[in-house]
Short mmCIF file of C-alpha atoms and ligand atoms in Angstrom, two decimals:
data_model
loop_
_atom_site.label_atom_id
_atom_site.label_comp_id
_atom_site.label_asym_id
_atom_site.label_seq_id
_atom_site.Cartn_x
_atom_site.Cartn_y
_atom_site.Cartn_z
CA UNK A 1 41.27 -82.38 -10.85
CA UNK A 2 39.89 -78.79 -10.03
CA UNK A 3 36.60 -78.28 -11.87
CA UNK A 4 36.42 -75.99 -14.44
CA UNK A 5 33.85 -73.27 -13.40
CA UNK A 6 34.61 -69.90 -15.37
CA UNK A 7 33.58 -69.86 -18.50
CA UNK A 8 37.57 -69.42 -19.57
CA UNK A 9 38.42 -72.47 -18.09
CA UNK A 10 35.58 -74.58 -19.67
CA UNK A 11 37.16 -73.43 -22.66
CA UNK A 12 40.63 -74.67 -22.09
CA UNK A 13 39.27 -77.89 -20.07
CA UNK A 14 38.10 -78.73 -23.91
CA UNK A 15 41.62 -77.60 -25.50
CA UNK A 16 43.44 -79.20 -22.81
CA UNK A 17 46.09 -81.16 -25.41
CA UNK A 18 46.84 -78.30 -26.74
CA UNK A 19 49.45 -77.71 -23.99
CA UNK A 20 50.75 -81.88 -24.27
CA UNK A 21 54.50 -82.04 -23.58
CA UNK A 22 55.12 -78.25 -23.12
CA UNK A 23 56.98 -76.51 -20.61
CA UNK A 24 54.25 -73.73 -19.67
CA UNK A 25 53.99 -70.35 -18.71
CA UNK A 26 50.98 -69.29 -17.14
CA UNK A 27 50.18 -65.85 -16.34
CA UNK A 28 47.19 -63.00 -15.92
CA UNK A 29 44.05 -63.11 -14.43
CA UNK A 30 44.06 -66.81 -12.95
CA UNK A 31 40.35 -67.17 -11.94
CA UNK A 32 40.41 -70.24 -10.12
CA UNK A 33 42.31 -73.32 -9.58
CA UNK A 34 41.73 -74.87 -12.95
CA UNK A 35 44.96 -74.01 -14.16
CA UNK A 36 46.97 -76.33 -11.84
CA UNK A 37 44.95 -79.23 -14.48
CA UNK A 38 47.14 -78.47 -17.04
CA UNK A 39 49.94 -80.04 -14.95
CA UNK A 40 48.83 -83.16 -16.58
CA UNK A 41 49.01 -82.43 -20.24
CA UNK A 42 52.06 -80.16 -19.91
CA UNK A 43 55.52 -81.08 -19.33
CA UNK A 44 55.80 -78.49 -16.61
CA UNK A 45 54.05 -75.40 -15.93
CA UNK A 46 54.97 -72.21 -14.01
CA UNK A 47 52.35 -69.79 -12.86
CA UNK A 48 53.82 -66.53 -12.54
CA UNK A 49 50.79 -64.96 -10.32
CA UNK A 50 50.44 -60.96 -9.20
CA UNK A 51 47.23 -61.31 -7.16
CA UNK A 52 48.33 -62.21 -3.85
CA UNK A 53 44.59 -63.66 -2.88
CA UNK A 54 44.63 -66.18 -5.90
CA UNK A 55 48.51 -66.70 -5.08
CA UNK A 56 47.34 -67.87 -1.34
CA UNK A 57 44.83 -70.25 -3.11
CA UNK A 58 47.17 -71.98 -5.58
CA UNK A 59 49.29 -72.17 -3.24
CA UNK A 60 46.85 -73.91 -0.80
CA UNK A 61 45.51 -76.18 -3.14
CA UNK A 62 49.18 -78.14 -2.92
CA UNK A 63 50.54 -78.25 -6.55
CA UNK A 64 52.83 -80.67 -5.87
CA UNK A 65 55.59 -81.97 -8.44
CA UNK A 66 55.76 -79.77 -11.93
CA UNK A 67 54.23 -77.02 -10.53
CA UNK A 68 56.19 -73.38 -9.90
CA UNK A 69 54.66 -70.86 -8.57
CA UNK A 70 55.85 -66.73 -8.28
CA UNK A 71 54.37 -63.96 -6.91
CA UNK A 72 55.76 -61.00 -7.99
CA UNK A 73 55.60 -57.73 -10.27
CA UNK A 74 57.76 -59.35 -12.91
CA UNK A 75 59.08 -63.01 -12.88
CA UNK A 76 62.32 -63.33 -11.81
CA UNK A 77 65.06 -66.20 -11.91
CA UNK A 78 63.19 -68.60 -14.32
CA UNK A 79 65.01 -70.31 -16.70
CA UNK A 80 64.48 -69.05 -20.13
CA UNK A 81 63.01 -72.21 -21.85
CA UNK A 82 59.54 -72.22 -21.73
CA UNK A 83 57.88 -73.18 -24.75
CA UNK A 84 54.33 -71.55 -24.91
CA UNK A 85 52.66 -69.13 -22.90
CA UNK A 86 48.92 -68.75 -21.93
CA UNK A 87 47.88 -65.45 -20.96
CA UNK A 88 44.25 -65.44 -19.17
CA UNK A 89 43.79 -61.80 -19.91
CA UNK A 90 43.48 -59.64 -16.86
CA UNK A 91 40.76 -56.74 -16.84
CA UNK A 92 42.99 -53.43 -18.28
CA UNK A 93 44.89 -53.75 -21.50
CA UNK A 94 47.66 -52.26 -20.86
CA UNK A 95 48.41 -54.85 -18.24
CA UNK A 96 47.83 -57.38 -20.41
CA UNK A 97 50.99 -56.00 -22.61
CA UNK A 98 52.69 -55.51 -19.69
CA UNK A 99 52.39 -58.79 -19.10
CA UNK A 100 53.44 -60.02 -22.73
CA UNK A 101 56.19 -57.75 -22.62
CA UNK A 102 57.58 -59.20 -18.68
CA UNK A 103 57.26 -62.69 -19.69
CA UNK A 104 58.17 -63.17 -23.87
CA UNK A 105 62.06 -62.81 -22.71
CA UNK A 106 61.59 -65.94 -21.02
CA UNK A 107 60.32 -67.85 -24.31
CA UNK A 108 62.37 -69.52 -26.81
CA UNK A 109 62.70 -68.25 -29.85
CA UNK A 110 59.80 -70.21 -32.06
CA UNK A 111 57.47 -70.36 -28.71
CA UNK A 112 53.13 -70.47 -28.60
CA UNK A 113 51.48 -67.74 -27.08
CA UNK A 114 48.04 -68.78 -26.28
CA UNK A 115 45.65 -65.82 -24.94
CA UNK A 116 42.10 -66.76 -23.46
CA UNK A 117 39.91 -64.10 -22.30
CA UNK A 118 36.23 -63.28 -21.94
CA UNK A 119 35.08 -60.75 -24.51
CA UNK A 120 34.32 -58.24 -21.78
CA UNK A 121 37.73 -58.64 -21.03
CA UNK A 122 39.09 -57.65 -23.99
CA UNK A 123 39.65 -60.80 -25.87
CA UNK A 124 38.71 -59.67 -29.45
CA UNK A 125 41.79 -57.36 -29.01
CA UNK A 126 44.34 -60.29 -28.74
CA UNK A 127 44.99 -59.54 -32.67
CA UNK A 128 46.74 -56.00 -31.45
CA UNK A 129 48.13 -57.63 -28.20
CA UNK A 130 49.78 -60.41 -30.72
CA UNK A 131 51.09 -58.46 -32.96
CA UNK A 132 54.26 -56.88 -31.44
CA UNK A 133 55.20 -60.80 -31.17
CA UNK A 134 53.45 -63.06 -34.24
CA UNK A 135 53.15 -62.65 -37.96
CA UNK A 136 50.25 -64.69 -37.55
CA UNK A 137 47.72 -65.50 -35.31
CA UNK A 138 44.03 -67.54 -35.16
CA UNK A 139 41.51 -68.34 -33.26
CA UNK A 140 41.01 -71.87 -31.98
CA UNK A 141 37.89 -71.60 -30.39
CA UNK A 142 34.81 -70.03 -28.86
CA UNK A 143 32.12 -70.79 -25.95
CA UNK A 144 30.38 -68.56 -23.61
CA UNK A 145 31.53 -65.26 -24.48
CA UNK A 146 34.93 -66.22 -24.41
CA UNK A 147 37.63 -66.82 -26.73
CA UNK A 148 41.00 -68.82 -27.57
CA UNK A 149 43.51 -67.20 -29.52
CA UNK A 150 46.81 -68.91 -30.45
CA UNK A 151 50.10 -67.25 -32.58
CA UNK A 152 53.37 -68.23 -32.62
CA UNK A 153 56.90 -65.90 -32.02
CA UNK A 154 58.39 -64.70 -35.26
CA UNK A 155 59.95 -61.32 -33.72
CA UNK A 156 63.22 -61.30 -31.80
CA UNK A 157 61.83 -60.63 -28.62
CA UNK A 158 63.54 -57.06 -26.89
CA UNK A 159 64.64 -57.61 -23.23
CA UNK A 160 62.13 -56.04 -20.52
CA UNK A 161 62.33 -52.73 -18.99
CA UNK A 162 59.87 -52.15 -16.68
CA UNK A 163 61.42 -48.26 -16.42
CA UNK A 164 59.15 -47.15 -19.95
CA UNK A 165 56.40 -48.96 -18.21
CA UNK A 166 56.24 -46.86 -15.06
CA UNK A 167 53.59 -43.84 -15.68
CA UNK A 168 54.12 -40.57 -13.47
CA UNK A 169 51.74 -38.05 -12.86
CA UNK A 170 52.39 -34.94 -10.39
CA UNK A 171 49.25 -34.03 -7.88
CA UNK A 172 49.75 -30.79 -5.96
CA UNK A 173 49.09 -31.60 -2.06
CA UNK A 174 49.25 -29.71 1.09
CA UNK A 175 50.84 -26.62 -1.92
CA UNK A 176 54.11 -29.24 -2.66
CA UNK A 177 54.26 -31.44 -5.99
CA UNK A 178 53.76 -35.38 -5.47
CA UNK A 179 54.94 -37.55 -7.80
CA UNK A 180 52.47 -40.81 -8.49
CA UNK A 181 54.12 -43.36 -10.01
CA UNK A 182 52.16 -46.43 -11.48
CA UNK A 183 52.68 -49.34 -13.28
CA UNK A 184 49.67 -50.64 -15.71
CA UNK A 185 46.03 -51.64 -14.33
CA UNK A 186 46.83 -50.00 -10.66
CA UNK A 187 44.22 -47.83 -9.67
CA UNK A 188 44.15 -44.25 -10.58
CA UNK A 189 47.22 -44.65 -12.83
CA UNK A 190 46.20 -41.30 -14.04
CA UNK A 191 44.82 -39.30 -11.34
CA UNK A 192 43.77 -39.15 -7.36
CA UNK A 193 40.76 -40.79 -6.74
CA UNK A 194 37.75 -38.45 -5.76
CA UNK A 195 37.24 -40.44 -2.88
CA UNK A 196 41.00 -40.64 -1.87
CA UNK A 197 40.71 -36.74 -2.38
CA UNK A 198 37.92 -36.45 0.32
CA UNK A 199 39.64 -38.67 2.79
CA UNK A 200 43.30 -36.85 2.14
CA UNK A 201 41.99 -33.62 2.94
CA UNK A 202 39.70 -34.66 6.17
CA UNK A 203 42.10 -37.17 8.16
CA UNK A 204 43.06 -35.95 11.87
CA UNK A 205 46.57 -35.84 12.67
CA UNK A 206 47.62 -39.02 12.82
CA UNK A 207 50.91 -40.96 15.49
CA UNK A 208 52.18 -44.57 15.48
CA UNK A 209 51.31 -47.33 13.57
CA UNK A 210 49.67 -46.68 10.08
CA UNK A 211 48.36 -49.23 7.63
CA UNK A 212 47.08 -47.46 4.02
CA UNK A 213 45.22 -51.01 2.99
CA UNK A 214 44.59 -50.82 -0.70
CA UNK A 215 47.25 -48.64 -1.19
CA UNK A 216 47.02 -48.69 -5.19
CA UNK A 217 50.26 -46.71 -6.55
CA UNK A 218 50.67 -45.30 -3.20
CA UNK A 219 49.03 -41.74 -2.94
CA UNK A 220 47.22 -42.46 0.17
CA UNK A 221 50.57 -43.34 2.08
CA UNK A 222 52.65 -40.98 0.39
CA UNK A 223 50.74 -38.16 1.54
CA UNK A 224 50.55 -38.98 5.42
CA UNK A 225 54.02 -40.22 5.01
CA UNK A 226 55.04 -36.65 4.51
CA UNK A 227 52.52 -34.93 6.23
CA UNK A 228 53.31 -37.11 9.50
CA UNK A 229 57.12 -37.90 9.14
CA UNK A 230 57.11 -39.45 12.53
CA UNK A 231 54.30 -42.24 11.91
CA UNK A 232 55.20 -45.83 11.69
CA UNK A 233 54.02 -46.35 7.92
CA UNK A 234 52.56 -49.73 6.22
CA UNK A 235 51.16 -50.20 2.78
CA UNK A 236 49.55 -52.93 1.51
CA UNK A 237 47.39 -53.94 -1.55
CA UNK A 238 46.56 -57.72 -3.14
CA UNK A 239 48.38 -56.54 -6.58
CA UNK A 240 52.32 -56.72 -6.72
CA UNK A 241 51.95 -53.99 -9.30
CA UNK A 242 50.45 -52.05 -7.47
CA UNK A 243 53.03 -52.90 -4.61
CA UNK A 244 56.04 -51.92 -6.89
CA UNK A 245 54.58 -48.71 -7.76
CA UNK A 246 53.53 -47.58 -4.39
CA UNK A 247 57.52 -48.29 -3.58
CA UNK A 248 58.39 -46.01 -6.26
CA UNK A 249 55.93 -43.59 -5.45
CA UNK A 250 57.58 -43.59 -1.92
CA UNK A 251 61.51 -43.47 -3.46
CA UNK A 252 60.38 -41.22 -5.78
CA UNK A 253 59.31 -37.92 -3.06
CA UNK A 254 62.13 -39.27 -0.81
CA UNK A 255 59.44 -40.95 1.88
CA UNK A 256 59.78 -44.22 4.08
CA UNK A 257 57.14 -47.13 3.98
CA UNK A 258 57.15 -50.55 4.85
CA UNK A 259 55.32 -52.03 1.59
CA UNK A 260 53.91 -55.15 2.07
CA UNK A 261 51.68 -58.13 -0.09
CA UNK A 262 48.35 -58.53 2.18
CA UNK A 263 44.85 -60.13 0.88
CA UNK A 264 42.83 -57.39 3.21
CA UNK A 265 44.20 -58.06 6.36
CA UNK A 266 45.53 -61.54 5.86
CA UNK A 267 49.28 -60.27 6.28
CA UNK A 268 48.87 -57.44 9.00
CA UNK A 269 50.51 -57.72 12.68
CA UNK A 270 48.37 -56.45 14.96
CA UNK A 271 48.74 -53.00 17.16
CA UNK A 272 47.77 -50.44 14.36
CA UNK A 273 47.00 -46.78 15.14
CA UNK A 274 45.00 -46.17 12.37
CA UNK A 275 43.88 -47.96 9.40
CA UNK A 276 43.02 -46.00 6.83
CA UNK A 277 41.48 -47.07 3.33
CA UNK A 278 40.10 -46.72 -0.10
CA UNK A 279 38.60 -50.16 0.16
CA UNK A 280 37.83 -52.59 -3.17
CA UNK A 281 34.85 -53.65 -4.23
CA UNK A 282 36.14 -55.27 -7.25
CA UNK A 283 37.78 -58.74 -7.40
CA UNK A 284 39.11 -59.02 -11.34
CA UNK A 285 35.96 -58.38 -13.80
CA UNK A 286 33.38 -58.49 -10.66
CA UNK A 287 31.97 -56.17 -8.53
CA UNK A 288 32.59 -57.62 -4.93
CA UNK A 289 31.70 -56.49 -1.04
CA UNK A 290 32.47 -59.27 0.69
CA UNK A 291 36.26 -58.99 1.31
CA UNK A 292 35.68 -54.92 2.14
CA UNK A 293 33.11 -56.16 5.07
CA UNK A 294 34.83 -59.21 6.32
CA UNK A 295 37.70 -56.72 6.65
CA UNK A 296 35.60 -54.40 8.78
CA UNK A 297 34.57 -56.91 10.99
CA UNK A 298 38.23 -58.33 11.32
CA UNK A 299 39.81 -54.28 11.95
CA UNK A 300 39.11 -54.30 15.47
CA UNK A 301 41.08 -57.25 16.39
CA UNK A 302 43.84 -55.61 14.58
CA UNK A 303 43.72 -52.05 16.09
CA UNK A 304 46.22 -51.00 19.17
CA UNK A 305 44.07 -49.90 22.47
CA UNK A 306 42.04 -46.31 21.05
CA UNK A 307 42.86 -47.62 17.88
CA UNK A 308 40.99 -46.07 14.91
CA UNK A 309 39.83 -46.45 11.17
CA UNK A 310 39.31 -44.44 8.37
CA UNK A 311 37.11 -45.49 5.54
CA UNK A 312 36.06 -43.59 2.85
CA UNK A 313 33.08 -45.60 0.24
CA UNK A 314 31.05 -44.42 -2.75
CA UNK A 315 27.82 -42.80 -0.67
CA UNK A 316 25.67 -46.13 -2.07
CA UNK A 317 27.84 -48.81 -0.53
CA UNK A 318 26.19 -50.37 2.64
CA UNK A 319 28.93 -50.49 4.88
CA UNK A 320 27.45 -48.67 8.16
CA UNK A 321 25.72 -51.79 9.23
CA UNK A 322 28.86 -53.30 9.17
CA UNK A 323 31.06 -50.39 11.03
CA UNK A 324 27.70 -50.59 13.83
CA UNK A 325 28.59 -54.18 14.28
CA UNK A 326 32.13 -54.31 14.26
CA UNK A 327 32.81 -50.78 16.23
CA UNK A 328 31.70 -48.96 19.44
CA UNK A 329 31.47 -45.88 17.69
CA UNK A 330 31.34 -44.56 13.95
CA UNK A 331 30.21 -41.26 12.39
CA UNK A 332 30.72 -39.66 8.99
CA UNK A 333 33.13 -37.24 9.50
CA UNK A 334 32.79 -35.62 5.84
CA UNK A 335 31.25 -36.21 2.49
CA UNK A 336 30.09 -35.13 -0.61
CA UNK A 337 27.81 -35.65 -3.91
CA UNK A 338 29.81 -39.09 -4.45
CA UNK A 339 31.58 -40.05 -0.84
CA UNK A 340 31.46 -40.89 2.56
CA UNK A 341 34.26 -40.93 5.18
CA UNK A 342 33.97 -42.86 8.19
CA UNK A 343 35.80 -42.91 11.41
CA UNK A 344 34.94 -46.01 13.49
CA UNK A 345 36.76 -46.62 16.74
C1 LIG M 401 39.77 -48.10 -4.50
S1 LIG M 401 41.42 -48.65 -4.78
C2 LIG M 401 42.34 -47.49 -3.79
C3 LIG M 401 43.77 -47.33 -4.21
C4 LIG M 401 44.58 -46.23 -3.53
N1 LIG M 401 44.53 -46.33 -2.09
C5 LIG M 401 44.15 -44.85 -3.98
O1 LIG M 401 43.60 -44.13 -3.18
O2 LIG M 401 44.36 -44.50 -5.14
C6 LIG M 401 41.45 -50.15 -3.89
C7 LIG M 401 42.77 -50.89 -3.90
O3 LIG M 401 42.55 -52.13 -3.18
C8 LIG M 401 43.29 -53.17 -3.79
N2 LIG M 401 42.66 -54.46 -3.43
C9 LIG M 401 41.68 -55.13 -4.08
N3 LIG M 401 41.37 -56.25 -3.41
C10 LIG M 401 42.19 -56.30 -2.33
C11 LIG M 401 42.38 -57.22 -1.27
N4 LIG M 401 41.64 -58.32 -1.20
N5 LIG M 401 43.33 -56.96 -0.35
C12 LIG M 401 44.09 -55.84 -0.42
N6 LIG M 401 43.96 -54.92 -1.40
C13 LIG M 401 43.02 -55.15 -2.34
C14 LIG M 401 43.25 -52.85 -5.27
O4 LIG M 401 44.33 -53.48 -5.93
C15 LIG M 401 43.32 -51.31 -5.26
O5 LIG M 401 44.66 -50.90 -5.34
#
């Protein structure tokens, strides 16, 4: 049995019969592999998953019988009969009723909606998040800053449309109107990025193979899509939300990219051009370098012959140590008050 290590799943390790006999939907922010233990107490459970890193893991640790796992922006082809739901609430809100809102239709009608959380995560909000969906709700139980919350359906349930959930924004680039479209929790659902700004209006002319990693709703991508209509153009980010809306993004100002699921490079062919990113360094809740400098020591291996990347970083993240090992050459090519961008080749 996976051991329960986040303070969320020590709480549900102790609430585990809770979920006896039930055919479960899991969804949200899914921490570890803890949640493939309630296989044992449930009937069945489903993880519907839309962090391709923690996807790869589940998926690794073998779930065998009773287990389904998605990937995916919004589940698709389940059958609607699940009865309860446990929602580990992800970071932003607004995903989190996203996520209600993408999986009730799949309930029946008299169905338990569990919600865990940390409190820093937003958990003493599940009363609002409830109450488009319960008349009443409680909560079970409490440990290390962390709470369970349980309520049961008593509203019909309307059918999702993830159209009203799509939020577009127009930036004005290179004197045209881009349209950004993002779904919940993507990064800079509501404006460009200072850094992405810097790095937008400093990259050289680019040819060939482009990767935007990170791509977020797309920006990044969309502008060298249209700026360099001859480029061979790849996005991809660990967050099928933010997948979906950098494909809009692209539909949307009539632009061509092949959009792809990746956990940092995990998913790239070799032979890039360039690689050029607005890297993480957040996993979830926590603040996290590691996958941003494994990546830079795995680029190389990944770039074509002359092959080149573009990184732009908040001016206090350590990364040139990193580029020196990993590169022949780097240099900042511009910054300001906040950022740096790098070209390492
Ligand atoms: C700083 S944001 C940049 C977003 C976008 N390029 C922009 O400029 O607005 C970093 C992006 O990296 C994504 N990300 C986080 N961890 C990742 C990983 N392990 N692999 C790929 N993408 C990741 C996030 O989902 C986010 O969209």
């Amino acid at each position: 049995m996976p051991y329960a290590e986040s303070p969320v799943a020590q709480l549900l390790e102790r609430n585990l019969s809770l979920f006896a006999g039930k055919r479960l939907l899991i969804a949200g922010y899914l921490e570890d592999n803890f949640v493939l233990s309630l296989r044992h107490e449930a009937r069945s459970i489903t993880l519907f998953c839309n962090d391709y890193h923690r996807y790869l893991a589940l998926q690794a640790a073998a779930p065998g019988a009773g287990v389904t796992l998605q990937f995916g922006h919004q589940p698709q082809g389940l059958s609607a009969d699940y009865d309860a739901l446990l929602l580990l609430l992800p970071k932003a809100k607004r995903e989190s009723q996203y996520l209600l809102a993408c999986l009730a239709p799949w309930l029946t009608p008299e169905a338990e909606l569990f919600l865990a959380g940390e409190n820093r995560g937003g958990i003493n909000g599940a009363d609002k998040l409830l109450a488009p969906y319960c008349q009443q709700f409680n909560k079970l139980d409490s440990a290390r800053r962390c709470s369970l919350v349980h309520g049961q359906l008593s509203h019909a349930v309307a059918p999702f449309n993830i159209d009203a959930w799509v939020q577009h924004y127009q930036l004005q680039i290179d004197g045209q109107p881009l349209t950004v479209c993002a779904l919940p929790g993507v990064f800079s659902a509501d404006g460009l990025d200072e850094g992405s700004a810097l790095l937008l209006e400093h990259v050289p002319a680019l040819h060939g193979r482009v990767l935007d990693l990170g791509c977020g709703a797309g920006v990044i991508g969309a502008v060298l899509a249209r700026r360099y209509p001859a480029i061979r153009l790849q996005l991809c980010d660990i967050n099928a939300l933010a997948l979906e809306s950098s494909r809009r993004t692209l539909a949307c100002n009539g632009l061509q990219g092949d959009v792809l699921a990746s956990d940092m490079l995990s998913d790239v062919a070799a032979g890039l051009d360039y690689l050029i990113t607005n890297p993480p360094f957040h996993a979830g809740l926590n603040t996290l370098y590691a996958p941003t400098e494994q990546m830079i020591t795995a680029a190389p291996s990944l770039l074509a012959r002359g092959g080149k990347m573009l990184l732009v970083a908040n001016a206090f993240l350590r990364y040139p140590p990193y580029l020196d090992r990993a590169f022949k050459q780097q240099q900042i090519i511009a910054e300001n008050r906040k950022f740096r961008l790098y070209l390492a080749q």
